[in-house]
PDB file of C-alpha atoms and ligand atoms in Angstrom:
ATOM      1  CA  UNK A  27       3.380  24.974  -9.922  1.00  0.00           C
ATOM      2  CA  UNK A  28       2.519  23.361 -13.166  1.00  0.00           C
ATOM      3  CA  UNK A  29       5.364  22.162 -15.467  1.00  0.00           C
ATOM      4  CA  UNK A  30       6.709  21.727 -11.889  1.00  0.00           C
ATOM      5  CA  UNK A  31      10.212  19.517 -12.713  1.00  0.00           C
ATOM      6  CA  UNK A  32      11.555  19.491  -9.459  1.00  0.00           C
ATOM      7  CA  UNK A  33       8.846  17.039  -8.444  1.00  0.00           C
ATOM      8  CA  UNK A  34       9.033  15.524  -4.781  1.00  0.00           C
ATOM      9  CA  UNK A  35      12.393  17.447  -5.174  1.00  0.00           C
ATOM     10  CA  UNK A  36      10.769  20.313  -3.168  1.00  0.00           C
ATOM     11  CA  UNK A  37       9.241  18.372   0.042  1.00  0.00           C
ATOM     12  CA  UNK A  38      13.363  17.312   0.835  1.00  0.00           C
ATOM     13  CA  UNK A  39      12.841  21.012   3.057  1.00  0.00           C
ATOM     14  CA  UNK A  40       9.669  20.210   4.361  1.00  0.00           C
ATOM     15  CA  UNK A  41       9.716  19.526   8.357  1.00  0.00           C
ATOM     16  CA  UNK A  42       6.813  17.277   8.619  1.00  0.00           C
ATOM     17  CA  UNK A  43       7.074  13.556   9.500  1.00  0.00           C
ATOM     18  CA  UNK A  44       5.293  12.438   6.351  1.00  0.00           C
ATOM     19  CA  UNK A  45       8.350  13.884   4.430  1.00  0.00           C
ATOM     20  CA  UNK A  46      11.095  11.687   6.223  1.00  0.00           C
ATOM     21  CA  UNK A  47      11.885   9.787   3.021  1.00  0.00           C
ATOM     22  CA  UNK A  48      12.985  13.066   1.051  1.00  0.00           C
ATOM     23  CA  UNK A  49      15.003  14.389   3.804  1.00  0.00           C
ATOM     24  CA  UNK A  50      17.368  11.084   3.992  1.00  0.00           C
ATOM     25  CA  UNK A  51      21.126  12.144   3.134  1.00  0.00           C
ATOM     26  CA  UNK A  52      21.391  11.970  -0.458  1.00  0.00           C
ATOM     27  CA  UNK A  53      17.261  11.320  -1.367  1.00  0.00           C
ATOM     28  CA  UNK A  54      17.672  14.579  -3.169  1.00  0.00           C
ATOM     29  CA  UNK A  55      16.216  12.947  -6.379  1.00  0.00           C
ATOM     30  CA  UNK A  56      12.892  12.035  -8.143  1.00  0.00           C
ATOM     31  CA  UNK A  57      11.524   8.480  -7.752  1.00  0.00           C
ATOM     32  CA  UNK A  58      10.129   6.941 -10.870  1.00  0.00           C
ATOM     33  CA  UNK A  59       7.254   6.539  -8.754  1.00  0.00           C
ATOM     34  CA  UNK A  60       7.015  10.287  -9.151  1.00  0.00           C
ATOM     35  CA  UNK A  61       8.974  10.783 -12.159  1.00  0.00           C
ATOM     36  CA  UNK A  62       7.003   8.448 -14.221  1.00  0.00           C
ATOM     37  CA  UNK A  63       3.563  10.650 -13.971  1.00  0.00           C
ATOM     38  CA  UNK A  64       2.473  12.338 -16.592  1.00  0.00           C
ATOM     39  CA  UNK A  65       2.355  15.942 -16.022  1.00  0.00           C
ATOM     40  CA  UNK A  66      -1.992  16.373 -15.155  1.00  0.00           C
ATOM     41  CA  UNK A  67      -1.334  13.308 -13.154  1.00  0.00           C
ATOM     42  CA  UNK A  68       1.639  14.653 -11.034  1.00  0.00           C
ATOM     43  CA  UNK A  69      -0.770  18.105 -10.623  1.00  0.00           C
ATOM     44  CA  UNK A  70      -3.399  15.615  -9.059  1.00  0.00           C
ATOM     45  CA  UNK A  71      -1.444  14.179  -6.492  1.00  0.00           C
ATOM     46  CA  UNK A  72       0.323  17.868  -5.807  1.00  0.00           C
ATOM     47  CA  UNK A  73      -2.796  18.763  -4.858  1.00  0.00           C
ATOM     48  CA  UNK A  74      -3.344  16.037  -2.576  1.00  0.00           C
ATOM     49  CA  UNK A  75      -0.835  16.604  -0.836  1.00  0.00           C
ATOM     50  CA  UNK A  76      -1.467  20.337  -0.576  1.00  0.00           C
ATOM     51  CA  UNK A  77      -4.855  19.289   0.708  1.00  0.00           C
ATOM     52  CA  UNK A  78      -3.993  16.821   2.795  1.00  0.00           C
ATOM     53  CA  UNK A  79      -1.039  18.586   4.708  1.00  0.00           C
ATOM     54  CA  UNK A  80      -3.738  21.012   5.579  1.00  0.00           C
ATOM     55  CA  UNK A  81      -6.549  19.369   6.701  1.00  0.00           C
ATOM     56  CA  UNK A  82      -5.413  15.406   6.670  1.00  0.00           C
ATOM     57  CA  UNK A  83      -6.006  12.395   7.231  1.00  0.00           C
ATOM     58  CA  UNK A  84      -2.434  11.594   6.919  1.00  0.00           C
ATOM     59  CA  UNK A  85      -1.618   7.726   6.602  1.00  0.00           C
ATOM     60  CA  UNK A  86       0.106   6.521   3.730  1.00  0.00           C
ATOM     61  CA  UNK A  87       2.470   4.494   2.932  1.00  0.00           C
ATOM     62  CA  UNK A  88       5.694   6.113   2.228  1.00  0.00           C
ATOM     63  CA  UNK A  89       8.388   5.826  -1.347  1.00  0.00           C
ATOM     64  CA  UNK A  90       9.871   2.990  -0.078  1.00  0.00           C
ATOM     65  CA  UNK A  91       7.082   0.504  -0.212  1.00  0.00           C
ATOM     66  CA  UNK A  92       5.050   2.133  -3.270  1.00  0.00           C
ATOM     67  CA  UNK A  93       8.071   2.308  -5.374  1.00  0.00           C
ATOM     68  CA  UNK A  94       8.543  -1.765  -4.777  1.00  0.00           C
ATOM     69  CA  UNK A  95       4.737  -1.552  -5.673  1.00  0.00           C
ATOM     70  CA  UNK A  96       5.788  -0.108  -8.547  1.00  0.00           C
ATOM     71  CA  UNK A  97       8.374  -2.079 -10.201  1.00  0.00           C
ATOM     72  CA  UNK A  98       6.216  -5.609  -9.289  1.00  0.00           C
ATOM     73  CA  UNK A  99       3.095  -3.901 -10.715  1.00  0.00           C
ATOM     74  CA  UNK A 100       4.322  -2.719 -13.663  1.00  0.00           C
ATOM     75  CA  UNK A 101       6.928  -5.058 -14.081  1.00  0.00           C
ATOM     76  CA  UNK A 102       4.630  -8.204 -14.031  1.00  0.00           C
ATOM     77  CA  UNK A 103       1.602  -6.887 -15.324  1.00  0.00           C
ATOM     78  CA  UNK A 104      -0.761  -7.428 -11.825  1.00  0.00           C
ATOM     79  CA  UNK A 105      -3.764  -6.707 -13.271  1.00  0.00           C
ATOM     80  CA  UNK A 106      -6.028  -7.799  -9.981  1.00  0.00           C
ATOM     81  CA  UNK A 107      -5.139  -6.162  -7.154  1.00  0.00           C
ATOM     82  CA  UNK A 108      -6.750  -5.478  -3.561  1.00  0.00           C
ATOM     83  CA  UNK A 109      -5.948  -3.115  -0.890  1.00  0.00           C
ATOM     84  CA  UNK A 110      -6.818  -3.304   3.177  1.00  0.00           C
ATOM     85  CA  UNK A 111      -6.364   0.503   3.911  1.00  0.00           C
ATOM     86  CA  UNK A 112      -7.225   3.320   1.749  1.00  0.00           C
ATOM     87  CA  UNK A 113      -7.253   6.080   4.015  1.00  0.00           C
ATOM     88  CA  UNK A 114      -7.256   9.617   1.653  1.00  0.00           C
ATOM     89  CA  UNK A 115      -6.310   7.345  -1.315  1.00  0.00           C
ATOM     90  CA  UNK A 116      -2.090   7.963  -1.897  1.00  0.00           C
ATOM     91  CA  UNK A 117      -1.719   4.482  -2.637  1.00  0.00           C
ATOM     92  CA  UNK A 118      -4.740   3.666  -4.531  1.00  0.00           C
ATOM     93  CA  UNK A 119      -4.290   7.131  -6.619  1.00  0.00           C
ATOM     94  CA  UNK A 120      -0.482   5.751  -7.830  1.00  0.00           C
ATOM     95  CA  UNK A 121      -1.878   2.056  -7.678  1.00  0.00           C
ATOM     96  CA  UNK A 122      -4.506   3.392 -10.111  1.00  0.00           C
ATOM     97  CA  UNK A 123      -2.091   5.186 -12.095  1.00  0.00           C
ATOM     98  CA  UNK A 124      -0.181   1.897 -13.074  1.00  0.00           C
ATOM     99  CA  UNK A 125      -3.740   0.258 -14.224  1.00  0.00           C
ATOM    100  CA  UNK A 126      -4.370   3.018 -16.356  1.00  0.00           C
ATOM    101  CA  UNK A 127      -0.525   2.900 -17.791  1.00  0.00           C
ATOM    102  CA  UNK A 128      -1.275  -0.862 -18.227  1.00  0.00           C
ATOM    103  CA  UNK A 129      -4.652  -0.674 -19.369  1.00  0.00           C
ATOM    104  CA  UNK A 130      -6.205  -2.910 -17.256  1.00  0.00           C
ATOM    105  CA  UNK A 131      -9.690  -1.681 -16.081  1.00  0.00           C
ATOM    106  CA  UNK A 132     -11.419  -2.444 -13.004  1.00  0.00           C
ATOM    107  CA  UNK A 133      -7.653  -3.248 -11.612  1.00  0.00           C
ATOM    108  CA  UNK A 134      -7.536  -2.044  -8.118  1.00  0.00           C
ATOM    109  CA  UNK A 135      -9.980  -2.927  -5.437  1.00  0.00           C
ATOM    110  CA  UNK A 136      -9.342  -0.203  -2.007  1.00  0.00           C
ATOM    111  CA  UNK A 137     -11.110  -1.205   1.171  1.00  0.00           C
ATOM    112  CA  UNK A 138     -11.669   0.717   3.986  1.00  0.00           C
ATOM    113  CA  UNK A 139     -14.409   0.909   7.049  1.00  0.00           C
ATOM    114  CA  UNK A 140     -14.367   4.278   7.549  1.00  0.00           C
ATOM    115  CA  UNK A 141     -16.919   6.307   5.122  1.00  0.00           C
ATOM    116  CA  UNK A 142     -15.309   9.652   5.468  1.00  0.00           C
ATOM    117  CA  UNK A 143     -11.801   7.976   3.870  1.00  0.00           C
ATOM    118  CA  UNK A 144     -13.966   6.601   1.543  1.00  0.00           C
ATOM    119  CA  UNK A 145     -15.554   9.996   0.631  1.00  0.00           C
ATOM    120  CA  UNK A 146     -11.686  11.519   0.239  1.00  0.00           C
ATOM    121  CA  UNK A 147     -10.622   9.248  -1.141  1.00  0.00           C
ATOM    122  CA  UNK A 148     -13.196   8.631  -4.223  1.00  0.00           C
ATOM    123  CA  UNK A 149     -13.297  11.978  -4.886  1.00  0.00           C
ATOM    124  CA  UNK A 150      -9.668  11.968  -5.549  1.00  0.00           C
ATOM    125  CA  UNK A 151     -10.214   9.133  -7.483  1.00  0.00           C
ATOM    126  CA  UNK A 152     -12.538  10.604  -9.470  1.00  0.00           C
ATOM    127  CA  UNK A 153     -10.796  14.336  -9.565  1.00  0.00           C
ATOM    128  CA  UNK A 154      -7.684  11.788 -11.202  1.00  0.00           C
ATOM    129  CA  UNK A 155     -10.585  10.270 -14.188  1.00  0.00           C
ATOM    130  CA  UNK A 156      -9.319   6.541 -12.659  1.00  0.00           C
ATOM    131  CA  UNK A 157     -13.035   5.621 -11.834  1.00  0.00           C
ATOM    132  CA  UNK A 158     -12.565   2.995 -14.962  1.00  0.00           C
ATOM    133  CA  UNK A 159      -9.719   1.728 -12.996  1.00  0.00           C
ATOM    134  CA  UNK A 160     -10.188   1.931  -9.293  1.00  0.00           C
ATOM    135  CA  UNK A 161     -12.913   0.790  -7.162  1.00  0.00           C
ATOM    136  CA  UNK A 162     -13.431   2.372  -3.539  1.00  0.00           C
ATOM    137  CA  UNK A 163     -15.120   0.146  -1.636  1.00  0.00           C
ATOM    138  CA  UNK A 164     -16.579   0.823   2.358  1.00  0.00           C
ATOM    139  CA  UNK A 165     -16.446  -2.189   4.180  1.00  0.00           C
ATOM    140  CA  UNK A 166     -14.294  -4.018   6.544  1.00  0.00           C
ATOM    141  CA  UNK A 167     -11.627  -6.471   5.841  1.00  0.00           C
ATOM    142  CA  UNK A 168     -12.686  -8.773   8.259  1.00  0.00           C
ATOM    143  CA  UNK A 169     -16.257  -9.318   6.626  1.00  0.00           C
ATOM    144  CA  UNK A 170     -16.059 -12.504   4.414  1.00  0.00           C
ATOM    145  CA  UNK A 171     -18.294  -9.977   1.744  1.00  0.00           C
ATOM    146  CA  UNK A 172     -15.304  -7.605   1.196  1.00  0.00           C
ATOM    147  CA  UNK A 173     -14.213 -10.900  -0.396  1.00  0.00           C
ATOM    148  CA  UNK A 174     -16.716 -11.519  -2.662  1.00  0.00           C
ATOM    149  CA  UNK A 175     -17.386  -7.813  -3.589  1.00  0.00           C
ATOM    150  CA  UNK A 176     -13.540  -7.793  -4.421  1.00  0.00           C
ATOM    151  CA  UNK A 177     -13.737 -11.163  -6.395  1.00  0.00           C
ATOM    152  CA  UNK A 178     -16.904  -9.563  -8.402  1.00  0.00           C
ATOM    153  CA  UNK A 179     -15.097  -6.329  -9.276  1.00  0.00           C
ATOM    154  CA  UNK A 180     -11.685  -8.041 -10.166  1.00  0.00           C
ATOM    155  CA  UNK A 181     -13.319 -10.693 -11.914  1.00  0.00           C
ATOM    156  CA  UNK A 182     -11.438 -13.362 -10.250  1.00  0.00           C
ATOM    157  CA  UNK A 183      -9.057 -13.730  -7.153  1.00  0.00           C
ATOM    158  CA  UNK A 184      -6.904 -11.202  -6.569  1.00  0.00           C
ATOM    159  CA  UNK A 185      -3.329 -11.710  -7.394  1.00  0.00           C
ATOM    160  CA  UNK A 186      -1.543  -9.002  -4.983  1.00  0.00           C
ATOM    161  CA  UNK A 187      -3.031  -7.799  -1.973  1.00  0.00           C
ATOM    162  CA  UNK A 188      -1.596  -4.747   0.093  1.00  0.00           C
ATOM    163  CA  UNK A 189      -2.647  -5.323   3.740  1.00  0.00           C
ATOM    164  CA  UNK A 190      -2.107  -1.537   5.423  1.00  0.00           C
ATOM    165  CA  UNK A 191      -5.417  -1.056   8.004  1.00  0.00           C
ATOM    166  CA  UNK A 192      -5.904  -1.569  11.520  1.00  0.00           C
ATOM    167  CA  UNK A 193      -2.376  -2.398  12.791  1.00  0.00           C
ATOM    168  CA  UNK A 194      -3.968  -4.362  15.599  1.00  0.00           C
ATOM    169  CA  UNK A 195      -2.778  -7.992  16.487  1.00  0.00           C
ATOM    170  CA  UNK A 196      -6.366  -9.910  16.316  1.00  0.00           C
ATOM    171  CA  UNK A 197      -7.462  -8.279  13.380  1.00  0.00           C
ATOM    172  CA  UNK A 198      -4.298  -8.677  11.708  1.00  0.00           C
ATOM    173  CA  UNK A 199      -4.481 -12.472  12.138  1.00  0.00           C
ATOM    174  CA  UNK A 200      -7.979 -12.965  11.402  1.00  0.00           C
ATOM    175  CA  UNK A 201      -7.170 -10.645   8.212  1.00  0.00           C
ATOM    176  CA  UNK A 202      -4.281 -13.041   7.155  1.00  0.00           C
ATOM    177  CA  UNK A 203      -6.292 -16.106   7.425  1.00  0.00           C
ATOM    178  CA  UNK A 204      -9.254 -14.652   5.166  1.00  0.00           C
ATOM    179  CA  UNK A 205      -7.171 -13.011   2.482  1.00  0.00           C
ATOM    180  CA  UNK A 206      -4.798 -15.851   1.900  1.00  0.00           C
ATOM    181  CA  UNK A 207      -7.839 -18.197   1.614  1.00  0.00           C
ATOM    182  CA  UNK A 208      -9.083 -15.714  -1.969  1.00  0.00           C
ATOM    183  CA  UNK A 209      -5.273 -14.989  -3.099  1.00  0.00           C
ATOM    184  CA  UNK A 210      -4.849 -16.709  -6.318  1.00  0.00           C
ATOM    185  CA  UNK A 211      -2.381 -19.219  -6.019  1.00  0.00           C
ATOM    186  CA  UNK A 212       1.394 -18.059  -7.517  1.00  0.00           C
ATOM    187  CA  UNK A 213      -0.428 -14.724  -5.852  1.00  0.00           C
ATOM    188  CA  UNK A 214       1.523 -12.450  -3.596  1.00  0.00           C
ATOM    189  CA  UNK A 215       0.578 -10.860   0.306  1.00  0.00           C
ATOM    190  CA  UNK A 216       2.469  -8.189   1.136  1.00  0.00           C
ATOM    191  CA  UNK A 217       1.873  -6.690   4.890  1.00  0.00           C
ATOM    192  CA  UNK A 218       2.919  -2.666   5.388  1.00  0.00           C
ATOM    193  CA  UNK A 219       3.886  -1.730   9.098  1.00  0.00           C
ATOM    194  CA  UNK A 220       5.669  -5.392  10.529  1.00  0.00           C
ATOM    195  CA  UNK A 221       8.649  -3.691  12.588  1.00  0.00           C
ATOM    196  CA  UNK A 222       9.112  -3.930  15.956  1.00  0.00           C
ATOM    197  CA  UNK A 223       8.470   0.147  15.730  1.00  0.00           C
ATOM    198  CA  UNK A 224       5.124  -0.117  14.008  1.00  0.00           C
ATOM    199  CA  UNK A 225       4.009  -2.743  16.423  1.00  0.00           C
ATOM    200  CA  UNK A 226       3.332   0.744  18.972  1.00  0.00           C
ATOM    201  CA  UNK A 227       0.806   1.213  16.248  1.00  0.00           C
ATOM    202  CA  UNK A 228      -1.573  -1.453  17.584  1.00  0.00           C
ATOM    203  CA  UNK A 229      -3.816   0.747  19.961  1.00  0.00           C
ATOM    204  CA  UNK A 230      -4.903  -3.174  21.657  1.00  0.00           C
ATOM    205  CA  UNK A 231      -1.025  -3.071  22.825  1.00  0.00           C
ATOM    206  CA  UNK A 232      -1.093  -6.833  21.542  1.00  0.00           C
ATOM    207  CA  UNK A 233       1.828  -6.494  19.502  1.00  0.00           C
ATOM    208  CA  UNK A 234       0.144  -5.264  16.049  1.00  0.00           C
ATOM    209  CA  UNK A 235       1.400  -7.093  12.648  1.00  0.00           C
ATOM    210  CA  UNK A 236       4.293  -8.021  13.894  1.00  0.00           C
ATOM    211  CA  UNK A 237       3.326 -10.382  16.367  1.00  0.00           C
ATOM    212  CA  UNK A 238       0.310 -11.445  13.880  1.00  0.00           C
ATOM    213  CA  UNK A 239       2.893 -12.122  10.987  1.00  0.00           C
ATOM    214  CA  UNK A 240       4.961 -13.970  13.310  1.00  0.00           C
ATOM    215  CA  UNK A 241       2.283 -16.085  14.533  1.00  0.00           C
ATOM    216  CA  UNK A 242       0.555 -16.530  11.370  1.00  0.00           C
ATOM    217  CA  UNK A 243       3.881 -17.919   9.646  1.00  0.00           C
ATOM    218  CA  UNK A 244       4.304 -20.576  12.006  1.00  0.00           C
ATOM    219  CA  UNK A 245       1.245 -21.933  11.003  1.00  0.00           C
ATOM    220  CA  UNK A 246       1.284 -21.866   7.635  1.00  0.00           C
ATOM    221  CA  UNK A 247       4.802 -23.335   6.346  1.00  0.00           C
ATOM    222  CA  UNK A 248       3.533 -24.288   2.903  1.00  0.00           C
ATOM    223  CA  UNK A 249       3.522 -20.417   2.500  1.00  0.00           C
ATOM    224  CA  UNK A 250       6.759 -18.667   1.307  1.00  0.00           C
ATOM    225  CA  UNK A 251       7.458 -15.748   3.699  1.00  0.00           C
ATOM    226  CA  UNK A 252       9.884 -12.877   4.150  1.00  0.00           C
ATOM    227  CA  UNK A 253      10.266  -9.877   6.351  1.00  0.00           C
ATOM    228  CA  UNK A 254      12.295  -7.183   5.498  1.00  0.00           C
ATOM    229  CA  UNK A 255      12.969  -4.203   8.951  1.00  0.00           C
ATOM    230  CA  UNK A 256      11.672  -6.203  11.149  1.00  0.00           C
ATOM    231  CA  UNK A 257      13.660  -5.419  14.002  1.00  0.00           C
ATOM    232  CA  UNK A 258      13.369  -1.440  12.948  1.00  0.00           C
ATOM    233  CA  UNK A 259      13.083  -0.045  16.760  1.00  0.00           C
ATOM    234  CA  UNK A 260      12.653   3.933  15.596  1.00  0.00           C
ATOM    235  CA  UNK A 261      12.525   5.829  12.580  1.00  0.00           C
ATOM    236  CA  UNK A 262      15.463   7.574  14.000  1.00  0.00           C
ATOM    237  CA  UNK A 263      17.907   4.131  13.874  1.00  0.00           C
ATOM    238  CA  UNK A 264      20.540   3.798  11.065  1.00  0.00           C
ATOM    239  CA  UNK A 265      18.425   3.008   7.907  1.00  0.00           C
ATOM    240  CA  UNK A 266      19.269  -0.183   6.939  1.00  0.00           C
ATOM    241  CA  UNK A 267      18.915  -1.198   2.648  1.00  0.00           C
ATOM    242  CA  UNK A 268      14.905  -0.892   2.801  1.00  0.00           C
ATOM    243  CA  UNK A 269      14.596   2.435   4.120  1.00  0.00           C
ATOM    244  CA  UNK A 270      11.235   2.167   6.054  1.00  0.00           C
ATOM    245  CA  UNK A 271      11.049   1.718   9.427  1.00  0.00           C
ATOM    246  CA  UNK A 272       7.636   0.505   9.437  1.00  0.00           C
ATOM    247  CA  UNK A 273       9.426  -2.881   7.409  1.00  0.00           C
ATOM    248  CA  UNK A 274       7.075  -5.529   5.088  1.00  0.00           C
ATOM    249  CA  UNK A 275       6.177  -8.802   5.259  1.00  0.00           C
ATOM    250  CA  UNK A 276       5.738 -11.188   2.246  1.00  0.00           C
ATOM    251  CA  UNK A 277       4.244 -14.040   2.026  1.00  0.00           C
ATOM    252  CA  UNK A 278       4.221 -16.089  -1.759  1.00  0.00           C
ATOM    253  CA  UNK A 279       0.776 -18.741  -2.186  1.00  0.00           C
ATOM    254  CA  UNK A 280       2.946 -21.532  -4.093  1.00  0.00           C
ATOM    255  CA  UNK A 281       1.226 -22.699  -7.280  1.00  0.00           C
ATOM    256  CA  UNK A 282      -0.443 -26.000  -7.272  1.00  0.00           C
ATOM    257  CA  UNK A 283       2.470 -28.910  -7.384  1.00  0.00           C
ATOM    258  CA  UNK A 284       2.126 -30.171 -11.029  1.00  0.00           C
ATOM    259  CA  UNK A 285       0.740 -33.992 -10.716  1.00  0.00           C
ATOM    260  CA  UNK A 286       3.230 -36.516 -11.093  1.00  0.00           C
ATOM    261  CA  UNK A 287       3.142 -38.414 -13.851  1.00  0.00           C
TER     262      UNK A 287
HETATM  263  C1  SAM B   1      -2.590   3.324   7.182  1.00  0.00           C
HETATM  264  S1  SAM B   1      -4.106   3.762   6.490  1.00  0.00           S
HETATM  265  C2  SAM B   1      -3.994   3.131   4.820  1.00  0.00           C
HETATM  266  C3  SAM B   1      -3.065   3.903   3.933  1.00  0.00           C
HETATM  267  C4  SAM B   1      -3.060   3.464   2.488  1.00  0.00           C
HETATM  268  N1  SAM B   1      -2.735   2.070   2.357  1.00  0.00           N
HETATM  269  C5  SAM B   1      -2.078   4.270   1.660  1.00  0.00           C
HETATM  270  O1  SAM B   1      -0.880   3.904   1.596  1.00  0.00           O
HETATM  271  O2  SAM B   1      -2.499   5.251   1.044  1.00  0.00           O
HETATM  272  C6  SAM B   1      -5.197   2.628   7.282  1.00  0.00           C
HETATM  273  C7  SAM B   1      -6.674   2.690   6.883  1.00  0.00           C
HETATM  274  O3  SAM B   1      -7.243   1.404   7.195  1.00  0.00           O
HETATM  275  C8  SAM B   1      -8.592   1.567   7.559  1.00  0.00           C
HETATM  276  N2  SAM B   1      -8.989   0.345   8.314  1.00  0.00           N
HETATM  277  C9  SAM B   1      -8.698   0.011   9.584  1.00  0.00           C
HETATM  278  N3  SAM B   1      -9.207  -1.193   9.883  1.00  0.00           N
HETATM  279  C10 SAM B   1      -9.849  -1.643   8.774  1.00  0.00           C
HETATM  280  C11 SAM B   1     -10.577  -2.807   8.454  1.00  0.00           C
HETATM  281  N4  SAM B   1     -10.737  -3.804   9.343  1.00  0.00           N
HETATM  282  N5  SAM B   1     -11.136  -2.928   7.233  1.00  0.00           N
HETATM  283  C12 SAM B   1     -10.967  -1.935   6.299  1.00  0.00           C
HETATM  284  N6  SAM B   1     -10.278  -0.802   6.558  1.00  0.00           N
HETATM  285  C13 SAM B   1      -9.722  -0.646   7.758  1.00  0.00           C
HETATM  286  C14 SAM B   1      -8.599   2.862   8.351  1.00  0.00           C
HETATM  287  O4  SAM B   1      -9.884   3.434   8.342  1.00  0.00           O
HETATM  288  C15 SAM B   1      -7.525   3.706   7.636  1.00  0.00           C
HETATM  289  O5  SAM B   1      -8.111   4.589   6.714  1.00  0.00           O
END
């Protein structure tokens, strides 16, 4: 409905699983995520929703990890950011949304292999008027290219990037070790879907991010890193502070050590 100020408000009666967040105890609020939008922009993503509870795909991220997005985004000014993972485009739609409050063009690049998400998800893009803003590009992570096309359209290495794609534990790891190499260093890696729940999302059975995150970190102690729901068994546990089963990993490039002397 437009003028619409219940918001998310209104999916806290909604039985399906994508809705878990607004039916915790007490999530009977607005997230600045969501409240933040401008009315034409809250219609957009209405609609996708609408549109996407009827015919899918159905595979974002959930309030939990895009409202962290959120307050680092906006809160530090990332003005080069890549995505692993667009799917129908939730995240690179409210991604987008923080360029465009920021005013930083060509701000978000959004990878993904598959050309039908790609079709969804740019005209979503476009439907929203972020085509200044976001770039959708088709191509896998694990192609050295995806690199360079995502260095060409930022205009330099990208400072944040939001690994969310194949779950599995090979392509995880090779991911890792290809996207750390083109972070900028002081840059920031955060990896969606590390919990011992999400690792039944690898369909190799190899473990999926977890066991790549686990490995990966063992190897590379000059890195910062940080897990948070790790050990997250079910979405049906007691939620612990970070409210997402699926948990995140971080991991922090340090700067360059300033020369001595
Ligand atoms: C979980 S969804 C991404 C959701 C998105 N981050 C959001 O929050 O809106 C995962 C997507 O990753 C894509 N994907 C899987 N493996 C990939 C790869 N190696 N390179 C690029 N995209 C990949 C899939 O096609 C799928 O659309």
């Amino acid at each position: 409905m437009p003028g619409d100020s219940s918001r998310s408000r209104a999916w806290k009666e909604n039985p399906h699983p994508r809705y878990w967040w607004h039916r915790l105890p007490g999530n009977d609020y607005v997230p600045p995520v969501y409240s933040d939008l401008g009315e034409d922009e809250w219609s957009v993503l209405r609609d996708w929703y609408a549109e996407t509870d009827r015919s899918g795909p159905i595979g974002e991220c959930a309030v939990p990890l895009i409202s962290w997005l959120h307050g680092l985004v906006l809160g530090n000014r990332i003005s080069r950011i890549a995505q692993l993972g667009t799917c129908a485009g939730y995240s690179a739609l409210l991604l987008g949304w923080m360029q465009r409050r920021m005013n930083v063009r060509r701000g978000l690049f959004s990878l993904d292999l598959d050309p039908a998400m790609c079709e969804v998800s740019r005209r979503w893009i476009t439907r929203a008027g972020l085509q200044d803003f976001v770039e959708i590009a088709e191509g896998s992570s694990l192609d050295p290219a995806s690199i360079a096309a995502a260095q060409e359209y930022l205009g330099g290495d990208p400072a944040l990037i939001v690994v969310d794609s194949s779950h599995e534990y090979q392509s995880t790891l090779a991911e890792l070790d290809l996207w750390y190499s083109a972070l900028t260093p002081g840059g920031l890696l955060v990896l969606h879907d590390v919990s011992e729940f999400a690792g039944g999302f690898d369909v190799t059975g190899e473990g999926g991010v977890r066991r790549a995150f686990a490995e990966w970190r063992k190897n590379h102690l000059e890195a910062e890193t940080f897990a948070l729901n790790s050990a997250a068994r079910s979405m049906d546990s007691p939620r612990p502070l970070y409210q997402d089963a699926c948990g995140v990993g971080l991991i922090h490039k340090p700067n360059p050590r300033p020369r001595d002397g």
